[in-house]
Amino acid sequence: MKVFDSIGSVRSFLNDKRRQGSQIGLVPTMGSLHKGHFNLIKLAAKNNNIVVVSIFVNPTQFNKKEDLQNYPRDLDKDIKALENIGCQAVFVPSEREMYPSNRTLTFEVGYIGKIMEGKFRPGHFAGVALIVTKLFNVIAPNYAYFGQKDLQQLVLIKNLVRELNFDLEIVEVPTVREASGLAMSSRNQRLNGQEKNLAANIYKGLQILKNKIVSGIGLETSISETKEFYKNVEGFDLEYLEIVRKSDLLPISKFNSDIETALCVAGYVADVRLLDNLCINPKV
Ligand code: PAF
C-alpha cells in the first residue's frame, strides 16, 4: 500500500495503473475510520483492481470552527487499519495541497443546501461539493463509494456527477450499525458508553416512525407521535425529523408504497451532532 500526499504523485501512480488497464475505485473519507468505511473499502476492493482511500478533514464543509477542531483524527491508526484490506493507495493531502491560497470559486448547490442538514449547517454542502469535485478530478475513479447514512450528501453527489458530467459511477452502500442499531459514525468516538446507549434511540425512533407510516397512520400524526418519543429520551435533543422522497429529498404529504421514502433525523447527544435515516423500499 502506498501513501501519497501530493496531487502530482497520486496522479502519476494512477495514470500508470490506468495504462495497465486497471479499474479504479475511490472511497473518500475524513479519517477516523470505522466499520462503515471498511465496508465501503471491501466492496470497492471486490469490484476494482485499485482502491484509493482519501483521508482529508475538509475545512470548507465545517460551518462551526469548534466542530472542525473537535473532529477526531488519528492518521497513524487509520493507515495501519488500511493495510491488508484491499486498499492500494491512500491519498492524504495537506490543506495547502487541496486549497490554494488564492481560492476564488464556491459552489451553489441549490435547494439541497437549504433543507434538513443544509438548513442547520449553512455552507456545509457547498464545501462537500467542492472537495468531492476536486477528489474526482484528482483521482478520476471509475467508481466512487458513499454510505447511505449521509443520504443528503449522497443525493448531492449524484447530482454533481449528473450535472457536471463526471465519467464515473456512484455506488451507494447501506448503513452499517452497531448491535444496538446506532449508525456507525466517526463522531460516535466522542460518546461514552452511556451516551452511545442513549444514541441508539435515534434508530429506534426511526423504526417507530416507519411502523406507523406503513400501518397507514397519517404522516403528520406519525411525525408528531415520534417526536413525542424523542422528547422522552432524556439527553437527546432533536433537531429535525422529516419524511421525504428518497431520490430527491423533497417532502411528501402522503405515503405511497410505490415510491422509495426516506425518514431522516438529526439531533444532539451531549454536544455531539448525530444523524441517521431509514429508507422504506417500494413494494415489488
Ligand atoms: O462523508 C465524508 O466523510 C465527507 O463528507 C467526504 C465525502 C469525505 C467529503 O469530505
mmCIF file of N, CA and C and ligand atoms in Angstrom, residues 27-31 37 40 54-62 71 99 121 124-125 127-129 131-132 135 145-147 150 153 157 186, ligand 1:
data_model
loop_
_atom_site.group_PDB
_atom_site.id
_atom_site.type_symbol
_atom_site.label_atom_id
_atom_site.label_comp_id
_atom_site.label_asym_id
_atom_site.label_seq_id
_atom_site.Cartn_x
_atom_site.Cartn_y
_atom_site.Cartn_z
ATOM 1 N N VAL A 27 -12.711 5.642 -2.320
ATOM 2 C CA VAL A 27 -13.508 5.779 -1.092
ATOM 3 C C VAL A 27 -13.042 7.070 -0.396
ATOM 4 N N PRO A 28 -13.804 8.160 -0.554
ATOM 5 C CA PRO A 28 -13.397 9.411 0.092
ATOM 6 C C PRO A 28 -13.781 9.381 1.571
ATOM 7 N N THR A 29 -12.861 9.784 2.451
ATOM 8 C CA THR A 29 -13.158 9.805 3.891
ATOM 9 C C THR A 29 -12.514 11.033 4.530
ATOM 10 N N MET A 30 -12.943 11.262 5.767
ATOM 11 C CA MET A 30 -12.267 12.283 6.574
ATOM 12 C C MET A 30 -11.510 11.594 7.708
ATOM 13 N N GLY A 31 -11.174 10.316 7.507
ATOM 14 C CA GLY A 31 -10.397 9.596 8.511
ATOM 15 C C GLY A 31 -11.237 9.117 9.671
ATOM 16 N N HIS A 37 -16.637 2.517 7.055
ATOM 17 C CA HIS A 37 -15.643 2.781 5.998
ATOM 18 C C HIS A 37 -15.071 1.464 5.464
ATOM 19 N N LEU A 40 -17.164 -0.085 2.940
ATOM 20 C CA LEU A 40 -17.058 0.580 1.621
ATOM 21 C C LEU A 40 -15.793 0.106 0.906
ATOM 22 N N SER A 54 -9.116 8.230 0.260
ATOM 23 C CA SER A 54 -8.597 9.563 0.584
ATOM 24 C C SER A 54 -8.954 9.885 2.022
ATOM 25 N N ILE A 55 -8.004 10.503 2.708
ATOM 26 C CA ILE A 55 -8.225 10.937 4.100
ATOM 27 C C ILE A 55 -7.919 12.419 4.146
ATOM 28 N N PHE A 56 -8.965 13.214 4.334
ATOM 29 C CA PHE A 56 -8.759 14.670 4.382
ATOM 30 C C PHE A 56 -9.920 15.283 5.174
ATOM 31 N N VAL A 57 -9.595 15.877 6.289
ATOM 32 C CA VAL A 57 -10.631 16.570 7.071
ATOM 33 C C VAL A 57 -10.833 17.925 6.397
ATOM 34 N N ASN A 58 -11.916 18.002 5.650
ATOM 35 C CA ASN A 58 -12.122 19.124 4.738
ATOM 36 C C ASN A 58 -12.653 20.367 5.456
ATOM 37 N N PRO A 59 -11.834 21.398 5.615
ATOM 38 C CA PRO A 59 -12.279 22.549 6.421
ATOM 39 C C PRO A 59 -13.480 23.274 5.826
ATOM 40 N N THR A 60 -13.630 23.251 4.494
ATOM 41 C CA THR A 60 -14.709 24.069 3.901
ATOM 42 C C THR A 60 -16.106 23.500 4.157
ATOM 43 N N GLN A 61 -16.204 22.271 4.680
ATOM 44 C CA GLN A 61 -17.539 21.734 4.923
ATOM 45 C C GLN A 61 -17.977 21.863 6.382
ATOM 46 N N PHE A 62 -17.124 22.496 7.198
ATOM 47 C CA PHE A 62 -17.482 22.714 8.609
ATOM 48 C C PHE A 62 -17.979 24.136 8.767
ATOM 49 N N TYR A 71 -13.154 17.464 15.505
ATOM 50 C CA TYR A 71 -13.323 16.282 14.656
ATOM 51 C C TYR A 71 -12.199 15.286 14.965
ATOM 52 N N TYR A 99 -6.214 23.197 -1.193
ATOM 53 C CA TYR A 99 -6.768 24.541 -1.338
ATOM 54 C C TYR A 99 -5.677 25.581 -1.538
ATOM 55 N N ARG A 121 -26.726 23.539 8.776
ATOM 56 C CA ARG A 121 -25.273 23.662 8.578
ATOM 57 C C ARG A 121 -25.007 24.477 7.319
ATOM 58 N N HIS A 124 -22.303 23.885 4.401
ATOM 59 C CA HIS A 124 -21.734 22.526 4.513
ATOM 60 C C HIS A 124 -21.680 21.823 3.150
ATOM 61 N N PHE A 125 -22.806 21.816 2.438
ATOM 62 C CA PHE A 125 -22.837 21.039 1.190
ATOM 63 C C PHE A 125 -22.053 21.720 0.065
ATOM 64 N N GLY A 127 -19.229 23.057 0.595
ATOM 65 C CA GLY A 127 -17.881 22.559 0.910
ATOM 66 C C GLY A 127 -17.705 21.108 0.492
ATOM 67 N N VAL A 128 -18.747 20.298 0.688
ATOM 68 C CA VAL A 128 -18.677 18.886 0.279
ATOM 69 C C VAL A 128 -18.566 18.814 -1.254
ATOM 70 N N ALA A 129 -19.400 19.610 -1.941
ATOM 71 C CA ALA A 129 -19.385 19.586 -3.408
ATOM 72 C C ALA A 129 -18.000 19.972 -3.937
ATOM 73 N N ILE A 131 -14.969 19.766 -2.384
ATOM 74 C CA ILE A 131 -13.891 18.804 -2.140
ATOM 75 C C ILE A 131 -14.112 17.521 -2.947
ATOM 76 N N VAL A 132 -15.369 17.101 -3.084
ATOM 77 C CA VAL A 132 -15.626 15.864 -3.835
ATOM 78 C C VAL A 132 -15.303 16.080 -5.316
ATOM 79 N N LEU A 135 -11.600 15.828 -5.568
ATOM 80 C CA LEU A 135 -11.134 14.436 -5.459
ATOM 81 C C LEU A 135 -11.444 13.658 -6.744
ATOM 82 N N TYR A 145 -17.434 5.348 -3.817
ATOM 83 C CA TYR A 145 -18.292 4.661 -2.846
ATOM 84 C C TYR A 145 -18.694 5.603 -1.711
ATOM 85 N N PHE A 146 -20.003 5.670 -1.450
ATOM 86 C CA PHE A 146 -20.519 6.532 -0.380
ATOM 87 C C PHE A 146 -21.576 5.777 0.420
ATOM 88 N N GLY A 147 -21.624 6.064 1.715
ATOM 89 C CA GLY A 147 -22.583 5.393 2.593
ATOM 90 C C GLY A 147 -23.944 6.069 2.547
ATOM 91 N N ASP A 150 -25.198 9.152 5.174
ATOM 92 C CA ASP A 150 -25.237 10.576 4.822
ATOM 93 C C ASP A 150 -26.034 10.717 3.535
ATOM 94 N N GLN A 153 -25.926 13.977 1.492
ATOM 95 C CA GLN A 153 -24.635 14.072 0.800
ATOM 96 C C GLN A 153 -24.639 13.198 -0.454
ATOM 97 N N ILE A 157 -24.130 14.382 -4.269
ATOM 98 C CA ILE A 157 -23.019 13.895 -5.088
ATOM 99 C C ILE A 157 -23.547 13.249 -6.381
ATOM 100 N N SER A 186 -17.859 8.380 12.649
ATOM 101 C CA SER A 186 -16.623 8.796 13.321
ATOM 102 C C SER A 186 -16.955 9.594 14.578
HETATM 103 O O1 PAF B 1 -18.592 11.771 4.214
HETATM 104 C C1 PAF B 1 -17.474 12.275 4.428
HETATM 105 O O2 PAF B 1 -16.670 11.754 5.188
HETATM 106 C C2 PAF B 1 -17.114 13.598 3.776
HETATM 107 O O3 PAF B 1 -18.196 14.441 3.700
HETATM 108 C C3 PAF B 1 -16.456 13.429 2.393
HETATM 109 C C4 PAF B 1 -17.408 12.811 1.395
HETATM 110 C C5 PAF B 1 -15.206 12.587 2.520
HETATM 111 C C6 PAF B 1 -16.041 14.804 1.841
HETATM 112 O O4 PAF B 1 -15.149 15.450 2.689
#
